[in-house]
Amino acid sequence: AQKVTQAQTEISVVEKEDVTLDCVYETRDTTYYLFWYKQPPSGELVFLIRRNSFDEQNEISGRYSWNFQKSTSSFNFTITASQVVDSAVYFCALSEGTSYGKLTFGQGTILTVHP
Amino acid sequence: EPEVTQTPSHQVTQMGQEVILRCVPISNHLYFYWYRQILGQKVEFLVSFYNNEISEKSEIFDDQFSVERPDGSNFTLKIRSTKLEDSAMYFCASSSDPTESLHFGNGTRLTVT
């Protein structure tokens, strides 16, 4: 069965610090997708990134970067020079095989960025 | 950019009552989903729907739950007899293709008293 673990329940940083959110996943499928979502205090789910299991290239988007390592089953997310607006709950998620729309979410990491 | 719309944003109901949560997916999307998030917990898959039938459902989606696409635009989740533990945020999502990323609505917060 698939599983996503976000071991960090809460992280607190000061503005401009870099922060890395960890995500470890378990799956028996060789074909799967990994996701990151942001949930701000207003409650909606904001899509950040999707990665398929065959693409281990790291990705950078502005201050955001993602490190996908199949060898350690990890898909970590780094925010560089954090800002107060980055404060939110961040969820890592996994979908397998032909059930691409069935996402298994991690427990989430609450990130608080202090001014 | 087109978006998934959910109404109402907040619904309060009494235990035992039926409730219908409404969603308008993106117009050319064919795959529809409901997810649930109990306060402070992770988001959980409930059900996927395609071609007017359920494709997959989770253990949470028991006989109290049903989904329907009553017309060409709406996608509804019905809870027949609500329980206190049904209190949660319910998210609707849609996609144009099963391999495409889901577009989530802003959610409906259901409070059962």
GROMACS .gro file of C-alpha atoms in nm:
model
  228
    1ALA     CA    1   0.000   0.000   0.000
    2GLN     CA    2   0.116   0.350  -0.068
    3LYS     CA    3   0.222   0.580   0.213
    4VAL     CA    4   0.361   0.931   0.247
    5THR     CA    5   0.546   1.045   0.556
    6GLN     CA    6   0.618   1.404   0.647
    7ALA     CA    7   0.811   1.368   0.969
    8GLN     CA    8   0.825   1.740   1.045
    9THR     CA    9   0.497   1.840   1.205
   10GLU     CA   10   0.587   2.206   1.251
   11ILE     CA   11   0.875   2.426   1.141
   12SER     CA   12   0.934   2.781   1.250
   13VAL     CA   13   1.183   3.009   1.076
   14VAL     CA   14   1.265   3.375   1.053
   15GLU     CA   15   1.215   3.559   0.728
   16LYS     CA   16   1.497   3.515   0.472
   17GLU     CA   17   1.603   3.182   0.614
   18ASP     CA   18   1.607   2.880   0.384
   19VAL     CA   19   1.386   2.591   0.488
   20THR     CA   20   1.356   2.232   0.366
   21LEU     CA   21   1.042   2.025   0.407
   22ASP     CA   22   1.098   1.651   0.401
   23CYS     CA   23   0.882   1.391   0.232
   24VAL     CA   24   0.940   1.016   0.221
   25TYR     CA   25   0.710   0.786   0.029
   26GLU     CA   26   0.640   0.414  -0.005
   27THR     CA   27   0.499   0.245  -0.310
   28ARG     CA   28   0.526  -0.088  -0.489
   29ASP     CA   29   0.452   0.064  -0.828
   30THR     CA   30   0.727   0.163  -1.066
   31THR     CA   31   0.503   0.427  -1.220
   32TYR     CA   32   0.380   0.698  -0.988
   33TYR     CA   33   0.350   1.073  -0.942
   34LEU     CA   34   0.462   1.289  -0.652
   35PHE     CA   35   0.308   1.623  -0.563
   36TRP     CA   36   0.343   1.917  -0.332
   37TYR     CA   37   0.045   2.129  -0.230
   38LYS     CA   38   0.029   2.445  -0.019
   39GLN     CA   39  -0.268   2.511   0.210
   40PRO     CA   40  -0.270   2.873   0.333
   41PRO     CA   41  -0.481   2.979   0.633
   42SER     CA   42  -0.774   3.046   0.397
   43GLY     CA   43  -0.796   2.669   0.345
   44GLU     CA   44  -0.771   2.609  -0.026
   45LEU     CA   45  -0.525   2.361  -0.176
   46VAL     CA   46  -0.273   2.526  -0.405
   47PHE     CA   47  -0.090   2.300  -0.647
   48LEU     CA   48   0.287   2.354  -0.648
   49ILE     CA   49   0.445   2.072  -0.846
   50ARG     CA   50   0.398   1.725  -0.992
   51ARG     CA   51   0.682   1.487  -1.069
   52ASN     CA   52   0.662   1.147  -1.238
   53SER     CA   53   0.869   0.855  -1.122
   54PHE     CA   54   1.082   0.849  -1.436
   55ASP     CA   55   1.203   1.204  -1.405
   56GLU     CA   56   1.456   1.248  -1.127
   57GLN     CA   57   1.573   1.588  -1.238
   58ASN     CA   58   1.558   1.845  -0.966
   59GLU     CA   59   1.337   2.141  -1.035
   60ILE     CA   60   1.361   2.507  -0.946
   61SER     CA   61   1.081   2.759  -0.969
   62GLY     CA   62   1.175   3.098  -0.832
   63ARG     CA   63   1.243   3.054  -0.460
   64TYR     CA   64   1.110   2.698  -0.464
   65SER     CA   65   1.314   2.390  -0.547
   66TRP     CA   66   1.249   2.019  -0.527
   67ASN     CA   67   1.491   1.732  -0.481
   68PHE     CA   68   1.362   1.393  -0.597
   69GLN     CA   69   1.575   1.092  -0.502
   70LYS     CA   70   1.439   0.747  -0.585
   71SER     CA   71   1.726   0.578  -0.402
   72THR     CA   72   1.596   0.714  -0.072
   73SER     CA   73   1.227   0.744  -0.176
   74SER     CA   74   1.232   1.111  -0.093
   75PHE     CA   75   1.089   1.420  -0.255
   76ASN     CA   76   1.202   1.718  -0.050
   77PHE     CA   77   1.097   2.077  -0.095
   78THR     CA   78   1.317   2.378  -0.023
   79ILE     CA   79   1.208   2.738   0.006
   80THR     CA   80   1.495   2.981  -0.031
   81ALA     CA   81   1.483   3.319   0.142
   82SER     CA   82   1.149   3.245   0.307
   83GLN     CA   83   0.884   3.514   0.337
   84VAL     CA   84   0.593   3.562   0.574
   85VAL     CA   85   0.353   3.477   0.289
   86ASP     CA   86   0.507   3.130   0.276
   87SER     CA   87   0.342   3.051   0.609
   88ALA     CA   88   0.103   2.764   0.540
   89VAL     CA   89   0.060   2.390   0.572
   90TYR     CA   90   0.250   2.202   0.303
   91PHE     CA   91   0.138   1.858   0.190
   92CYS     CA   92   0.333   1.601  -0.005
   93ALA     CA   93   0.123   1.347  -0.196
   94LEU     CA   94   0.159   1.035  -0.411
   95SER     CA   95  -0.054   0.871  -0.677
   96GLU     CA   96   0.016   0.531  -0.827
   97GLY     CA   97  -0.017   0.341  -1.150
   98THR     CA   98  -0.353   0.392  -1.318
   99SER     CA   99  -0.515   0.565  -1.021
  100TYR     CA  100  -0.355   0.898  -1.094
  101GLY     CA  101  -0.639   1.098  -0.944
  102LYS     CA  102  -0.633   0.906  -0.619
  103LEU     CA  103  -0.378   1.095  -0.415
  104THR     CA  104  -0.239   0.975  -0.086
  105PHE     CA  105  -0.139   1.275   0.122
  106GLY     CA  106   0.113   1.305   0.400
  107GLN     CA  107   0.016   1.454   0.734
  108GLY     CA  108   0.143   1.795   0.633
  109THR     CA  109   0.407   2.029   0.771
  110ILE     CA  110   0.300   2.356   0.929
  111LEU     CA  111   0.548   2.623   0.825
  112THR     CA  112   0.551   2.950   1.012
  113VAL     CA  113   0.773   3.228   0.886
  114HIS     CA  114   0.825   3.509   1.137
  115PRO     CA  115   0.910   3.863   1.027
  116GLU     CA  116  -0.810   3.074  -1.557
  117PRO     CA  117  -1.108   2.837  -1.519
  118GLU     CA  118  -1.160   2.702  -1.173
  119VAL     CA  119  -1.356   2.445  -0.976
  120THR     CA  120  -1.637   2.611  -0.778
  121GLN     CA  121  -1.783   2.470  -0.459
  122THR     CA  122  -2.095   2.585  -0.277
  123PRO     CA  123  -2.164   2.660  -0.003
  124SER     CA  124  -1.833   2.758   0.151
  125HIS     CA  125  -1.964   2.665   0.493
  126GLN     CA  126  -2.260   2.445   0.586
  127VAL     CA  127  -2.392   2.372   0.931
  128THR     CA  128  -2.629   2.080   0.976
  129GLN     CA  129  -2.775   1.876   1.259
  130MET     CA  130  -2.676   1.518   1.321
  131GLY     CA  131  -2.897   1.280   1.126
  132GLN     CA  132  -2.981   1.530   0.854
  133GLU     CA  133  -2.904   1.481   0.488
  134VAL     CA  134  -2.664   1.722   0.328
  135ILE     CA  135  -2.567   1.784  -0.034
  136LEU     CA  136  -2.238   1.949  -0.121
  137ARG     CA  137  -2.221   2.099  -0.464
  138CYS     CA  138  -1.936   2.139  -0.709
  139VAL     CA  139  -1.906   2.280  -1.057
  140PRO     CA  140  -1.597   2.127  -1.217
  141ILE     CA  141  -1.404   2.291  -1.498
  142SER     CA  142  -1.624   2.269  -1.806
  143ASN     CA  143  -1.421   2.037  -2.030
  144HIS     CA  144  -1.311   1.807  -1.751
  145LEU     CA  145  -1.436   1.449  -1.741
  146TYR     CA  146  -1.285   1.308  -1.421
  147PHE     CA  147  -1.423   1.416  -1.086
  148TYR     CA  148  -1.318   1.356  -0.729
  149TRP     CA  149  -1.413   1.424  -0.370
  150TYR     CA  150  -1.162   1.449  -0.089
  151ARG     CA  151  -1.209   1.514   0.282
  152GLN     CA  152  -0.994   1.685   0.543
  153ILE     CA  153  -1.088   1.657   0.908
  154LEU     CA  154  -0.967   1.967   1.095
  155GLY     CA  155  -0.594   1.953   1.156
  156GLN     CA  156  -0.549   1.627   0.971
  157LYS     CA  157  -0.438   1.517   0.627
  158VAL     CA  158  -0.645   1.526   0.311
  159GLU     CA  159  -0.808   1.191   0.232
  160PHE     CA  160  -0.943   1.051  -0.093
  161LEU     CA  161  -1.313   0.965  -0.091
  162VAL     CA  162  -1.420   0.881  -0.446
  163SER     CA  163  -1.345   0.922  -0.814
  164PHE     CA  164  -1.613   0.945  -1.082
  165TYR     CA  165  -1.600   0.909  -1.459
  166ASN     CA  166  -1.857   0.846  -1.729
  167ASN     CA  167  -2.143   0.867  -1.480
  168GLU     CA  168  -2.015   0.602  -1.250
  169ILE     CA  169  -1.779   0.560  -0.957
  170SER     CA  170  -1.431   0.456  -1.068
  171GLU     CA  171  -1.284   0.404  -0.726
  172LYS     CA  172  -1.380   0.469  -0.365
  173SER     CA  173  -1.209   0.456  -0.031
  174GLU     CA  174  -1.313   0.276   0.286
  175ILE     CA  175  -1.445   0.607   0.417
  176PHE     CA  176  -1.699   0.622   0.135
  177ASP     CA  177  -1.960   0.394   0.290
  178ASP     CA  178  -2.332   0.358   0.219
  179GLN     CA  179  -2.402   0.697   0.380
  180PHE     CA  180  -2.224   0.867   0.091
  181SER     CA  181  -2.329   0.900  -0.271
  182VAL     CA  182  -2.219   1.106  -0.567
  183GLU     CA  183  -2.409   1.224  -0.867
  184ARG     CA  184  -2.367   1.431  -1.179
  185PRO     CA  185  -2.730   1.545  -1.212
  186ASP     CA  186  -2.669   1.762  -1.519
  187GLY     CA  187  -2.385   1.864  -1.746
  188SER     CA  188  -2.224   2.100  -1.500
  189ASN     CA  189  -2.276   1.995  -1.138
  190PHE     CA  190  -2.113   1.719  -0.938
  191THR     CA  191  -2.262   1.653  -0.594
  192LEU     CA  192  -2.170   1.465  -0.280
  193LYS     CA  193  -2.461   1.356  -0.062
  194ILE     CA  194  -2.430   1.240   0.295
  195ARG     CA  195  -2.755   1.068   0.384
  196SER     CA  196  -2.757   1.086   0.763
  197THR     CA  197  -2.477   1.301   0.894
  198LYS     CA  198  -2.273   1.211   1.200
  199LEU     CA  199  -2.057   1.432   1.417
  200GLU     CA  200  -1.747   1.272   1.269
  201ASP     CA  201  -1.849   1.387   0.920
  202SER     CA  202  -1.748   1.739   1.022
  203ALA     CA  203  -1.464   1.826   0.787
  204MET     CA  204  -1.358   2.028   0.486
  205TYR     CA  205  -1.473   1.860   0.166
  206PHE     CA  206  -1.279   1.930  -0.151
  207CYS     CA  207  -1.402   1.867  -0.501
  208ALA     CA  208  -1.149   1.823  -0.781
  209SER     CA  209  -1.154   1.762  -1.153
  210SER     CA  210  -0.918   1.682  -1.437
  211SER     CA  211  -0.943   1.654  -1.813
  212ASP     CA  212  -0.749   1.330  -1.825
  213PRO     CA  213  -0.661   1.076  -1.554
  214THR     CA  214  -0.291   1.154  -1.601
  215GLU     CA  215  -0.337   1.529  -1.559
  216SER     CA  216  -0.300   1.711  -1.228
  217LEU     CA  217  -0.615   1.769  -1.028
  218HIS     CA  218  -0.772   2.112  -1.001
  219PHE     CA  219  -0.914   2.152  -0.652
  220GLY     CA  220  -1.201   2.375  -0.547
  221ASN     CA  221  -1.177   2.597  -0.240
  222GLY     CA  222  -1.366   2.347  -0.029
  223THR     CA  223  -1.688   2.334   0.171
  224ARG     CA  224  -1.654   2.330   0.546
  225LEU     CA  225  -1.923   2.101   0.688
  226THR     CA  226  -2.006   2.132   1.056
  227VAL     CA  227  -2.236   1.870   1.206
  228THR     CA  228  -2.384   1.966   1.544
   0.00000   0.00000   0.00000
